[in-house]
Short mmCIF file of C-alpha atoms and ligand atoms in Angstrom, two decimals:
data_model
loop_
_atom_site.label_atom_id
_atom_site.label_comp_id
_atom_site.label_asym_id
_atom_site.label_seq_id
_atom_site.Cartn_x
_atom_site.Cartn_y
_atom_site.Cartn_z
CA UNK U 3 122.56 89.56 98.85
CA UNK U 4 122.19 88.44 102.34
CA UNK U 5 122.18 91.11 105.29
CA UNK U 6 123.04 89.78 108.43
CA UNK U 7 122.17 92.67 110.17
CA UNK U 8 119.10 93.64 113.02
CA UNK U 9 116.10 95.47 112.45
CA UNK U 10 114.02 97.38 114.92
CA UNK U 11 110.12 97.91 113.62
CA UNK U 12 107.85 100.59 115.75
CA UNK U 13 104.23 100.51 114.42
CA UNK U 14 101.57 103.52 115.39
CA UNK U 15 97.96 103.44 114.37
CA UNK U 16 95.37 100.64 113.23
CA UNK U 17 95.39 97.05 112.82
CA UNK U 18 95.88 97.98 108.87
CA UNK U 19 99.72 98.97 110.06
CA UNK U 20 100.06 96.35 112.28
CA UNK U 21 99.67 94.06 109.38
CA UNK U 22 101.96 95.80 107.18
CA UNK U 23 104.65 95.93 109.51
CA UNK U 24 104.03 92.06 109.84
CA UNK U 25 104.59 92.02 105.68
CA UNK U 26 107.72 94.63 105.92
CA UNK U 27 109.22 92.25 108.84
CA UNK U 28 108.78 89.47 106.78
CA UNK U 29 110.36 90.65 103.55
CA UNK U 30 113.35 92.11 105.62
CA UNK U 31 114.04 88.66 107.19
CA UNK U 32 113.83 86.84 103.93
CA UNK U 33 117.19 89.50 103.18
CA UNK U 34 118.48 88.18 106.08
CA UNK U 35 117.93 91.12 108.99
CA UNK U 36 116.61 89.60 112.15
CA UNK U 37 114.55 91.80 114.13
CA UNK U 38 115.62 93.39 117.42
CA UNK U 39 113.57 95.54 120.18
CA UNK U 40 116.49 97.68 121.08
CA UNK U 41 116.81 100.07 118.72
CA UNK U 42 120.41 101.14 119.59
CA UNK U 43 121.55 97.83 118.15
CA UNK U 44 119.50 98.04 114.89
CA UNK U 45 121.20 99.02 111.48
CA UNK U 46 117.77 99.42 110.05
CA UNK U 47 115.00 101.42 112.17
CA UNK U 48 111.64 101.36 110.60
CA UNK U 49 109.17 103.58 111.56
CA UNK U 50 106.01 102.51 110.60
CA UNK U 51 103.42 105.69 111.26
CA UNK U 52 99.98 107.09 111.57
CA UNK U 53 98.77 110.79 111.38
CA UNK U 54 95.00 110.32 111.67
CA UNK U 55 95.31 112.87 114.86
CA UNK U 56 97.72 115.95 114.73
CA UNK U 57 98.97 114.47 118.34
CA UNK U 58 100.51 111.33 117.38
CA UNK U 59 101.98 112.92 114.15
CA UNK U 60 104.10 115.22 116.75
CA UNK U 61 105.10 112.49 118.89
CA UNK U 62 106.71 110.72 115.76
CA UNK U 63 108.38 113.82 114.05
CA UNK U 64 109.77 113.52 118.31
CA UNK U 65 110.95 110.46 118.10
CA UNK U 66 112.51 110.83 114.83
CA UNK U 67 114.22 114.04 116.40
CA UNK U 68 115.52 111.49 119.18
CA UNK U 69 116.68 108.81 116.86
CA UNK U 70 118.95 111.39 115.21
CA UNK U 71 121.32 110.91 118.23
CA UNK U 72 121.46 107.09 117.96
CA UNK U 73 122.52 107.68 114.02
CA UNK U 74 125.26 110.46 114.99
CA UNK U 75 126.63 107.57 116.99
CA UNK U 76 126.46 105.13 114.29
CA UNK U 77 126.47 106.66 110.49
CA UNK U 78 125.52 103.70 108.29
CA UNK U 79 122.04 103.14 110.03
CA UNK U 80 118.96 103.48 108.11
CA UNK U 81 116.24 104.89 109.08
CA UNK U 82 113.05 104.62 107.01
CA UNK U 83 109.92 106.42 108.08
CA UNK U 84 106.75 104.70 106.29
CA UNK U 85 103.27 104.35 106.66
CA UNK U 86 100.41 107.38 106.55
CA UNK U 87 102.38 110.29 107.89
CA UNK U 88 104.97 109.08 105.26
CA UNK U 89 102.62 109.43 102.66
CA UNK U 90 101.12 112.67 104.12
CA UNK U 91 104.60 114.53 104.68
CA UNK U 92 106.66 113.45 102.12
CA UNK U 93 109.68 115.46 101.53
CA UNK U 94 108.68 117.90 104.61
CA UNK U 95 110.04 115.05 106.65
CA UNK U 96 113.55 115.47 104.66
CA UNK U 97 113.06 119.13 105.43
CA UNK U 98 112.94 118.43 109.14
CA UNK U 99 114.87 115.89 109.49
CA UNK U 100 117.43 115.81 106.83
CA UNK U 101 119.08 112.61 108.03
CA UNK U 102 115.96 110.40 107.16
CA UNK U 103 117.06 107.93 104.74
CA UNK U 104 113.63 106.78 103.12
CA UNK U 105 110.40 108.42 103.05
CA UNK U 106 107.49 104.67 101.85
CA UNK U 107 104.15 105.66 101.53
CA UNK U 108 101.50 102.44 102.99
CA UNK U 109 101.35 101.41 99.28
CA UNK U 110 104.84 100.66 98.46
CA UNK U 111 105.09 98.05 101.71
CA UNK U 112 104.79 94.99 99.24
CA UNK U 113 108.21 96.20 97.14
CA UNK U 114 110.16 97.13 100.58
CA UNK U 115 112.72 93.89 99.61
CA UNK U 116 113.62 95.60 96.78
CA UNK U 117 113.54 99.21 98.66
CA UNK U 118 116.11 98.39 101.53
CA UNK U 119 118.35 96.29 99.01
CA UNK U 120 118.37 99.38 96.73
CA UNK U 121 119.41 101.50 99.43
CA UNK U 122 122.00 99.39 101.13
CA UNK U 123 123.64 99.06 97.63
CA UNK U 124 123.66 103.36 96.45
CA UNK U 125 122.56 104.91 100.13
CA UNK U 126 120.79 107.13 98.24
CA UNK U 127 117.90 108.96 100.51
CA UNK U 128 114.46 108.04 98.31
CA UNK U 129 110.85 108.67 99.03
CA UNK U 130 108.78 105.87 97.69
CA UNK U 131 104.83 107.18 97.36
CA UNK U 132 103.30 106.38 94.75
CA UNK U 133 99.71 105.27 96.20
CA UNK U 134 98.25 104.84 93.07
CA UNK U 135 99.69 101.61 92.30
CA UNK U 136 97.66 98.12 92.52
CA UNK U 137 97.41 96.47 95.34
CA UNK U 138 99.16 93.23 95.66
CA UNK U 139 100.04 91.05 98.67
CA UNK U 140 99.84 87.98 96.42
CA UNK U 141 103.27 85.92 97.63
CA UNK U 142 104.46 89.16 99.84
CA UNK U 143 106.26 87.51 102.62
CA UNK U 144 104.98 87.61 105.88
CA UNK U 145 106.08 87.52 109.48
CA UNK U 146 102.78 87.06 111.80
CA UNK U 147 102.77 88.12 115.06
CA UNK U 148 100.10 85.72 116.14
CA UNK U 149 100.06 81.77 115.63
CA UNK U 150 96.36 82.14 116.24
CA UNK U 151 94.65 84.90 114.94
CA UNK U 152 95.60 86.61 111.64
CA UNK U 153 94.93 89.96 110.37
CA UNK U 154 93.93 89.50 106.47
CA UNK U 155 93.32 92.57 104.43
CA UNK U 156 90.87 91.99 102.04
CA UNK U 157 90.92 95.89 100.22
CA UNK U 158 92.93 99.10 100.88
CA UNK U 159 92.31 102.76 100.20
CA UNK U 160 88.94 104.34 100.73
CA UNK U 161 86.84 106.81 98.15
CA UNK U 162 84.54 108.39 101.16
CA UNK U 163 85.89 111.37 102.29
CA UNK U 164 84.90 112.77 105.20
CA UNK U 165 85.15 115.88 105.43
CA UNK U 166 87.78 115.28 108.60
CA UNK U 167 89.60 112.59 107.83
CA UNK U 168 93.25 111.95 106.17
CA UNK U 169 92.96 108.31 105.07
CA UNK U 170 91.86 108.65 101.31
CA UNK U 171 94.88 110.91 100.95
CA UNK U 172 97.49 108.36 102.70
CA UNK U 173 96.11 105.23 101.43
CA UNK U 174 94.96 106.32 97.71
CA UNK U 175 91.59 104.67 96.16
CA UNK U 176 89.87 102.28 97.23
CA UNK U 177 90.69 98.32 96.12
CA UNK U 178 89.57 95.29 96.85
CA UNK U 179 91.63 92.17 96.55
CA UNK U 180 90.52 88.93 94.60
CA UNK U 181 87.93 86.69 96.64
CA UNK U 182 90.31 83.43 95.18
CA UNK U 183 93.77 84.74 96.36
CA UNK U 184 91.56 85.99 99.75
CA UNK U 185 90.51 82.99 100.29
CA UNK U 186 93.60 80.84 98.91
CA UNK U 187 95.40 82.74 101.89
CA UNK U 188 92.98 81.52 104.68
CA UNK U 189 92.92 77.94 103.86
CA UNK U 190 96.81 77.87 104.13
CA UNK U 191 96.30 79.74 107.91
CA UNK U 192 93.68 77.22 108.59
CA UNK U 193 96.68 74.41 107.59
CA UNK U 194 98.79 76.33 109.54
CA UNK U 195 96.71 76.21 112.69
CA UNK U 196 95.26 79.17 112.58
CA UNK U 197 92.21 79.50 114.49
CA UNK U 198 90.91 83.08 113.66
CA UNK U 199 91.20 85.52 110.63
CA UNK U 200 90.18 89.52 111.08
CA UNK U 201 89.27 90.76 108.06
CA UNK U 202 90.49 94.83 107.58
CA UNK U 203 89.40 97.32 105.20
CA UNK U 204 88.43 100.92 105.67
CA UNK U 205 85.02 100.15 104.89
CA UNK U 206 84.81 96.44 104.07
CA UNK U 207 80.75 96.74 103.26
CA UNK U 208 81.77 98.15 99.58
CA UNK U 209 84.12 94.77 99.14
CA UNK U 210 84.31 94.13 96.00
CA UNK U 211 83.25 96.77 94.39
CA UNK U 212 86.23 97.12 91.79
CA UNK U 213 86.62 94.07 91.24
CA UNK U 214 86.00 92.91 87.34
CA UNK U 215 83.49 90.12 88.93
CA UNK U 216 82.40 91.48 91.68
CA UNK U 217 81.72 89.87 94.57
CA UNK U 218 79.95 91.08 97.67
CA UNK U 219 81.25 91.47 101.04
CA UNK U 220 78.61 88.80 102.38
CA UNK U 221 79.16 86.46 99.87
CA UNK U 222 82.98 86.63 100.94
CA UNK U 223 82.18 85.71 104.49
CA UNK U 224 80.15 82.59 103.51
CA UNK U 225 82.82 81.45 101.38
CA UNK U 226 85.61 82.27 104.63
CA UNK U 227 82.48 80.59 106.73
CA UNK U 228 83.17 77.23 104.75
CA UNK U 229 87.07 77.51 104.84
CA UNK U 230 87.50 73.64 107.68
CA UNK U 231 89.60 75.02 110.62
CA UNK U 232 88.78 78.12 111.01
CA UNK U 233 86.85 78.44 114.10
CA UNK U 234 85.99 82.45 114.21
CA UNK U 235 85.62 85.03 111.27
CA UNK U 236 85.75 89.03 112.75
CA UNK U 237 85.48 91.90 110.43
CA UNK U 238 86.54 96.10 110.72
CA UNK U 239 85.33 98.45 109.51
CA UNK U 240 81.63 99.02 108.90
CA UNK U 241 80.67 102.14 107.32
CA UNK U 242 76.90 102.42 108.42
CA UNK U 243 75.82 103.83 104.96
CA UNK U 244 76.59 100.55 103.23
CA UNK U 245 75.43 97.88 105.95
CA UNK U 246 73.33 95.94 104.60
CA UNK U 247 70.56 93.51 105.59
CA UNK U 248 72.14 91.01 103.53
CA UNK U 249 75.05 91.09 106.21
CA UNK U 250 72.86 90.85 109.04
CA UNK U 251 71.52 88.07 107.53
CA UNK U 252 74.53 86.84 106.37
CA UNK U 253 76.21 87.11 109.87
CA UNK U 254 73.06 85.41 111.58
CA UNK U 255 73.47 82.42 109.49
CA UNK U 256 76.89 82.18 109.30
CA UNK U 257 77.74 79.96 112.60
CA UNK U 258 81.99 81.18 112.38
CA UNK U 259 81.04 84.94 111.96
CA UNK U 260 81.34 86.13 115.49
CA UNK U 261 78.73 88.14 117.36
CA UNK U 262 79.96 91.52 117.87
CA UNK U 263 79.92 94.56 114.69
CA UNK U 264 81.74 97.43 115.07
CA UNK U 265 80.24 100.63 113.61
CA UNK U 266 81.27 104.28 113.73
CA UNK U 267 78.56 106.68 114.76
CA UNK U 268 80.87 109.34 114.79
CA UNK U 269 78.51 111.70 116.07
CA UNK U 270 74.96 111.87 117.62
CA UNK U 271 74.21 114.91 115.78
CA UNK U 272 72.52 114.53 112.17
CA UNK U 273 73.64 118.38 112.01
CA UNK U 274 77.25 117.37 112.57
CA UNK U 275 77.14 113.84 110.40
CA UNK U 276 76.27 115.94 107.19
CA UNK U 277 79.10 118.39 108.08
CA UNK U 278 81.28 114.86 108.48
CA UNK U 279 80.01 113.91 104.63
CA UNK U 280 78.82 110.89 106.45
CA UNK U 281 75.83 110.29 104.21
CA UNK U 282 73.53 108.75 107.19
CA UNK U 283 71.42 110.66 109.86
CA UNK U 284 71.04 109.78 113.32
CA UNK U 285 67.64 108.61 112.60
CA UNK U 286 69.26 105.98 109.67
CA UNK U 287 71.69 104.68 112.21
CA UNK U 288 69.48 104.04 115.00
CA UNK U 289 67.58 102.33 112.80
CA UNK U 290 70.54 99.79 111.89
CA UNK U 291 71.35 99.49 115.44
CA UNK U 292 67.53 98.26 115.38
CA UNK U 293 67.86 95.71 112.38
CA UNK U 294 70.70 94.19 113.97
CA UNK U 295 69.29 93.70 117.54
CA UNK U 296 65.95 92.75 115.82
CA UNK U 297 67.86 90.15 114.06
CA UNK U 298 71.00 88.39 116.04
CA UNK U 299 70.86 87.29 119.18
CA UNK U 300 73.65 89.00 122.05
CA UNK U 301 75.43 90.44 119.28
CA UNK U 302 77.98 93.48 120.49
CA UNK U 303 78.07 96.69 119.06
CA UNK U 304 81.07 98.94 119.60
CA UNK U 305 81.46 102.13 117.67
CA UNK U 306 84.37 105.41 116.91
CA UNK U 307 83.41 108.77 117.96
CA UNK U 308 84.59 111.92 117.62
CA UNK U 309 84.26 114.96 120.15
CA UNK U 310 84.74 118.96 119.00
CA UNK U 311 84.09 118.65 115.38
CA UNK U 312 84.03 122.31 113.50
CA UNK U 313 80.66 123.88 114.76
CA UNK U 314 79.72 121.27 117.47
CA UNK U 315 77.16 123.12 119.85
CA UNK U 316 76.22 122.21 123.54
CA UNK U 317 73.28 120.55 122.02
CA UNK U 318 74.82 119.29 119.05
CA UNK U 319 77.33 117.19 122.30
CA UNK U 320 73.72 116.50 123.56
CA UNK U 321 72.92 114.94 121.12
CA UNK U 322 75.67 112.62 121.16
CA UNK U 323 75.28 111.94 124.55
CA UNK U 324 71.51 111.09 124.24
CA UNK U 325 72.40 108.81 121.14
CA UNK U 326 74.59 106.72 123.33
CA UNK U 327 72.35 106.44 126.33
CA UNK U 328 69.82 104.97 123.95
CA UNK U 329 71.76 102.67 121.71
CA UNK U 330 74.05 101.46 124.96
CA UNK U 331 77.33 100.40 123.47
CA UNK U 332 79.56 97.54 124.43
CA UNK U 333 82.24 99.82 124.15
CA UNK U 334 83.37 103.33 122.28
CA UNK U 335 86.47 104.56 121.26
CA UNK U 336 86.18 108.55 121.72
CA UNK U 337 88.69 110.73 119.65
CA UNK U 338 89.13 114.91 120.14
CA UNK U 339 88.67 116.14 116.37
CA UNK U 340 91.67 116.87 115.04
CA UNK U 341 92.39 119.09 112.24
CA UNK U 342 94.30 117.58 109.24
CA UNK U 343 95.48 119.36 106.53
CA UNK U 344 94.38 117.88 103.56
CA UNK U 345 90.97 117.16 105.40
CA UNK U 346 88.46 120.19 104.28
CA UNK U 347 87.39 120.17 107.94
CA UNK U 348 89.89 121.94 108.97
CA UNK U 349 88.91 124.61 106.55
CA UNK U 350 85.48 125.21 108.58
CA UNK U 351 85.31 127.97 110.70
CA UNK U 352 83.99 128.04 114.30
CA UNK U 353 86.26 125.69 115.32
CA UNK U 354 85.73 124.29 118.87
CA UNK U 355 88.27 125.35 121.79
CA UNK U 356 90.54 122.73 122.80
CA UNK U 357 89.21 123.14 126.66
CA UNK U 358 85.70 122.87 125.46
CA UNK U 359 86.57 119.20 123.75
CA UNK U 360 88.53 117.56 126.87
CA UNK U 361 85.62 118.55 129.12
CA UNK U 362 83.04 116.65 126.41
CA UNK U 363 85.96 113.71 125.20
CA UNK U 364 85.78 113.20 129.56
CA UNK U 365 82.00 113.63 130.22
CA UNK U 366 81.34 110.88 127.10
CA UNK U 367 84.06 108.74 128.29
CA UNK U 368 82.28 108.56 131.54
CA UNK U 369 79.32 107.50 130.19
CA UNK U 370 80.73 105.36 128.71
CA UNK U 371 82.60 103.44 131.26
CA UNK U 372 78.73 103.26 133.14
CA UNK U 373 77.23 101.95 130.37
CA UNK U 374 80.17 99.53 129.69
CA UNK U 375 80.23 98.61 133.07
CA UNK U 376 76.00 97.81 133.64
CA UNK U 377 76.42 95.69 130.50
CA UNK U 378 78.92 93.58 131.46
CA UNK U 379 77.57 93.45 135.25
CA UNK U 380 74.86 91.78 133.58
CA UNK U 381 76.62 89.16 131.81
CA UNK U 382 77.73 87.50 135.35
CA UNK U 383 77.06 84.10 135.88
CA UNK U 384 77.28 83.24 132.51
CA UNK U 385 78.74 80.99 130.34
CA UNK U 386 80.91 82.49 126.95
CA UNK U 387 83.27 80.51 124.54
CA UNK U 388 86.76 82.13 124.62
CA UNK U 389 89.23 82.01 122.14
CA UNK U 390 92.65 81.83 124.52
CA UNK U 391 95.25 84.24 122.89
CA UNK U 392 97.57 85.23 125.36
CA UNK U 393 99.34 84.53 128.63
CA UNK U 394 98.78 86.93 131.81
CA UNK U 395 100.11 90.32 130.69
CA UNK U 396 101.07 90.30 134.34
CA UNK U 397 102.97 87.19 134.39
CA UNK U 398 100.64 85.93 136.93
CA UNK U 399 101.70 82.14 136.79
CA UNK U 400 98.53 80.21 135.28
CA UNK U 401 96.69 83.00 134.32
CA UNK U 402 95.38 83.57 130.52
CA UNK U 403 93.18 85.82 128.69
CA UNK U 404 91.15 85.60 125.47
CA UNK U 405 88.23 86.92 123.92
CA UNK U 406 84.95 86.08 123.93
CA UNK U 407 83.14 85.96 120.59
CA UNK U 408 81.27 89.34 121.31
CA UNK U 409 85.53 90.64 121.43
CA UNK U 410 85.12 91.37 125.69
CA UNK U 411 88.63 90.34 127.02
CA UNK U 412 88.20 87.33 129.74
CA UNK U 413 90.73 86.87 131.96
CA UNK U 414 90.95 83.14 133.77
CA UNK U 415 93.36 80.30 135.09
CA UNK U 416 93.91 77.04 134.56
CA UNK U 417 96.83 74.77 135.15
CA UNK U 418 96.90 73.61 131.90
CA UNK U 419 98.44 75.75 128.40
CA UNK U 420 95.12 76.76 127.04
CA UNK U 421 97.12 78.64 124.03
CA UNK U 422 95.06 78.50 121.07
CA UNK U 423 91.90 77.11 122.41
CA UNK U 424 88.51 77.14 122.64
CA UNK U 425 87.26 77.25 125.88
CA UNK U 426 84.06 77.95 127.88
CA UNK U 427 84.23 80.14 130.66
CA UNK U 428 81.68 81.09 132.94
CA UNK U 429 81.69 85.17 134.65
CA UNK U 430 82.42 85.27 137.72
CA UNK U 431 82.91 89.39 138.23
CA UNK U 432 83.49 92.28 135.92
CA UNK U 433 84.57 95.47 135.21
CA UNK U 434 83.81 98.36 132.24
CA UNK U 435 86.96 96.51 130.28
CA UNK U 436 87.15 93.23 131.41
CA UNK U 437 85.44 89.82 132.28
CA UNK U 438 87.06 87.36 134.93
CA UNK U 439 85.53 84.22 135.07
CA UNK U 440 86.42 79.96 135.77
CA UNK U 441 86.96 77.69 133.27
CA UNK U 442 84.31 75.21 133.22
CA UNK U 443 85.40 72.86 130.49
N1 LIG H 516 87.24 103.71 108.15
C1 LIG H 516 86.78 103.80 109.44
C2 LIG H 516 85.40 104.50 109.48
O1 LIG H 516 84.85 104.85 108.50
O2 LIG H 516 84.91 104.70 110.55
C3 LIG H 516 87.70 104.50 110.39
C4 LIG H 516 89.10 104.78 110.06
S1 LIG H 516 89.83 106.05 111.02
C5 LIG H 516 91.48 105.69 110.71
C6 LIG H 516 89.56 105.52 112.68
C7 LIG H 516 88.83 106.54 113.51
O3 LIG H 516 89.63 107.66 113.74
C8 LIG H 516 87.57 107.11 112.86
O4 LIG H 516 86.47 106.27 113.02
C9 LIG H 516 87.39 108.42 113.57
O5 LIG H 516 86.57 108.31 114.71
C10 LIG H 516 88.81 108.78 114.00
N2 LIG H 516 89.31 109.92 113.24
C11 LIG H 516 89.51 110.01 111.91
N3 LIG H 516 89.93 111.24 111.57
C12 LIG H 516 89.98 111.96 112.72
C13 LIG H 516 90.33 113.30 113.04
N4 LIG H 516 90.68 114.17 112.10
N5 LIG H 516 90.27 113.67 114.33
C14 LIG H 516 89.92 112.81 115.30
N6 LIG H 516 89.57 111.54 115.07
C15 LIG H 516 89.60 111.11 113.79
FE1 LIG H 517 88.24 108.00 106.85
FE2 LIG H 517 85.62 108.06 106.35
FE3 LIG H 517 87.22 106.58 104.82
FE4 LIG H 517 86.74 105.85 107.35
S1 LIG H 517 85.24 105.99 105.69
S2 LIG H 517 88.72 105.92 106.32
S3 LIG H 517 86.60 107.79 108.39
S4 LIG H 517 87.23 108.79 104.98
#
């Protein structure tokens, strides 16, 4: 059966959920829904969520509570909530919002053709979360949002569990998908013009390991390194207990992989890491930060951290501060600990007051932006190859913006459609966030 009806997709959270709303778009418009940014004209809403943080968890069981206007109005819309707070809440989001129609857990995105077309024909409200199940994208449909850069995921689910985090509980064990079908997938993007493939996993240094031949997560970028047409190969996330100097050598050698790792530090404090279940000490990560500069040339190193974890002293803070005035980061994304549920964290007593973790999340971010901002001051006057991916956000007329290979935005002009190129640039001024620069080439 054909649907000839509009869809209206809103994705929270990672790069992992952008690409599965690009799968769930693309099965839905294989049933015929096209999709639609006004949700008041949708007859399927999809809400496709997150609950790492408690915060963004609220603002969706709000915006749920909003759409349940829009569905008084209009009785035969669907509305699906899927994704990690799916998985998390399960029938709780019935409770709260009895009007829900389907509850799909992350895992169930490859059978959401059969999903909607089950619903449409009984209207039945379901919850589909069964995150045990294999994971398969093999033949999924797919609607990309990019023509130029494509998010592949090469392994779902992750068997870590720190102590603060929700993700092994949403996303189920971790799995690694065949290198063949992996790889199968990026020689058709590279037909298809596509110029740069992100590789996602939760911890994409233990790729592999479940497979029945199993292959290592360097010896997966040298194959991807010999894939013709694919110009750049970027990777997230590293966990920094399994980096290994086989990847650093593997990235120095490999001429596609680009220069720039990210890795999580999550803390400064070896105190704090252990209470994390982190398995790595300050000392062990400094120590990679060390390899890696030892060993590639102007690589970038960008990192997660997390202020106001259960127990976090002053000095345990200082410490975090002193770790990132010595290691200098290209760039940090800083989080408030949040307590989760299932997360034994939350569990821990002395927990930190929420005044006492703005004042740190603002003093690190400051930091931060300085060391951000001497980096890239530096980096004037020269000369980067820039992967063009978008026109001005701005709609300034000639103006583009890609990224360089160490992932720094550049923003330039040029008179000519640049989409999809490679192009060198040279820095003419900058900014913590941004480089601006003139195309030389
Ligand atoms: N797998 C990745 C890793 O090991 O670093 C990260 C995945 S997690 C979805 C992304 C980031 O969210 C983490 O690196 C962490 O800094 C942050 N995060 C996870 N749980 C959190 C919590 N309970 N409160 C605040 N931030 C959290
Ligand atoms: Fe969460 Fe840790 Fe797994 Fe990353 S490695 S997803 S932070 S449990």
């Amino acid at each position: 059966m054909i649907y000839k009806q509009k869809l209206y997709v809103k994705t929270f959270g990672c790069q992992m959920n952008v690409n599965d709303s690009e799968y769930m778009i693309g099965q839905l418009e294989q049933l015929g829904y096209s999709q639609s940014s006004d949700i008041f004209k949708a007859d399927l809403v999809l809400l496709n969520t997150c609950c790492v943080r408690a915060k963004v968890e609220q603002k969706i069981y709000s915006l749920i509570g909003k759409i349940k206007e829009i569905k008084e109005n209009k009785p035969d819309l669907i509305l699906g909530i899927c994704g990690c707070m799916a998985q998390k809440e399960k029938e709780n989001i019935f409770k709260r919002a009895p009007y829900v129609d389907l509850i799909i857990g992350p895992s169930q995105v490859n059978n959401l053709k059969e999903i909607i077309s089950r619903i449409n024909s009984n209207k039945k409200q379901s919850i589909f979360c069964n995150n045990t199940t294999c994971f398969n994208l093999k033949d999924v449909p797919i609607k990309r949002e990019s023509k130029i850069s494509a998010w592949i995921q090469i392994m779902r689910g992750c068997n870590n569990y720190c102590s603060y985090c929700v993700v092994p509980y949403t996303r189920g064990p971790e799995q690694s998908r065949g290198a063949s079908e992996i790889l199968s997938e990026i020689n058709d993007l590279a037909k298809n013009n596509y110029k740069e493939i992100f590789l996602l996993g939760q911890n994409v240094n233990s790729y592999g390991n479940n497979l029945s031949q199993p292959v290592a997560f360097s010896k997966l970028l040298e194959l991807i390194n010999n894939v013709n047409g694919i110009e750049r190969i970027r990777f997230t996330t590293s966990h920094p207990k399994d980096f290994s100097f086989d990847l650093i050598e593997t990235i120095k050698e490999c001429n596609k992989i680009c220069n720039h790792i990210h890795l999580p530090i999550q803390s400064g404090s070896s105190k704090i890491l252990k209470m994390m279940n982190r398995k790595y000490d300050i000392d062990y990560y400094k120590n990679i930060i060390k390899k890696i500069r030892n060993n590639i040339d102007n690589i970038a190193i960008t990192t997660d951290v997390m202020v106001g974890f259960p127990g976090e002293t002053e000095d345990d803070f200082l410490d975090t501060l002193r770790a990132f005035k010595e290691i200098e980061f290209d760039e940090a994304y800083t989080f408030i600990y949040s307590n989760r549920d299932n997360a034994i964290a939350s569990l821990l007593p002395e927990q930190v007051p929420l005044e006492i973790k703005k004042e740190r999340l603002w003093k690190l971010i400051d930091l931060q932006k300085e060391i951000s901002a001497k980096i890239n001051k530096k980096l004037e006057g020269k000369i980067f190859e820039v992967l063009v991916d978008r026109k001005s956000k701005k709609h300034i007329e000639n103006q583009f913006s890609g990224r360089t290979g160490t992932n720094k935005t550049m923003v330039f002009t040029s008179k000519q459609d640049l989409l999809g190129k490679l192009v060198k640039v040279k820095i003419i001024k900058s900014s913590a966030w941004t480089l601006y620069g003139e195309l030389i080439e």
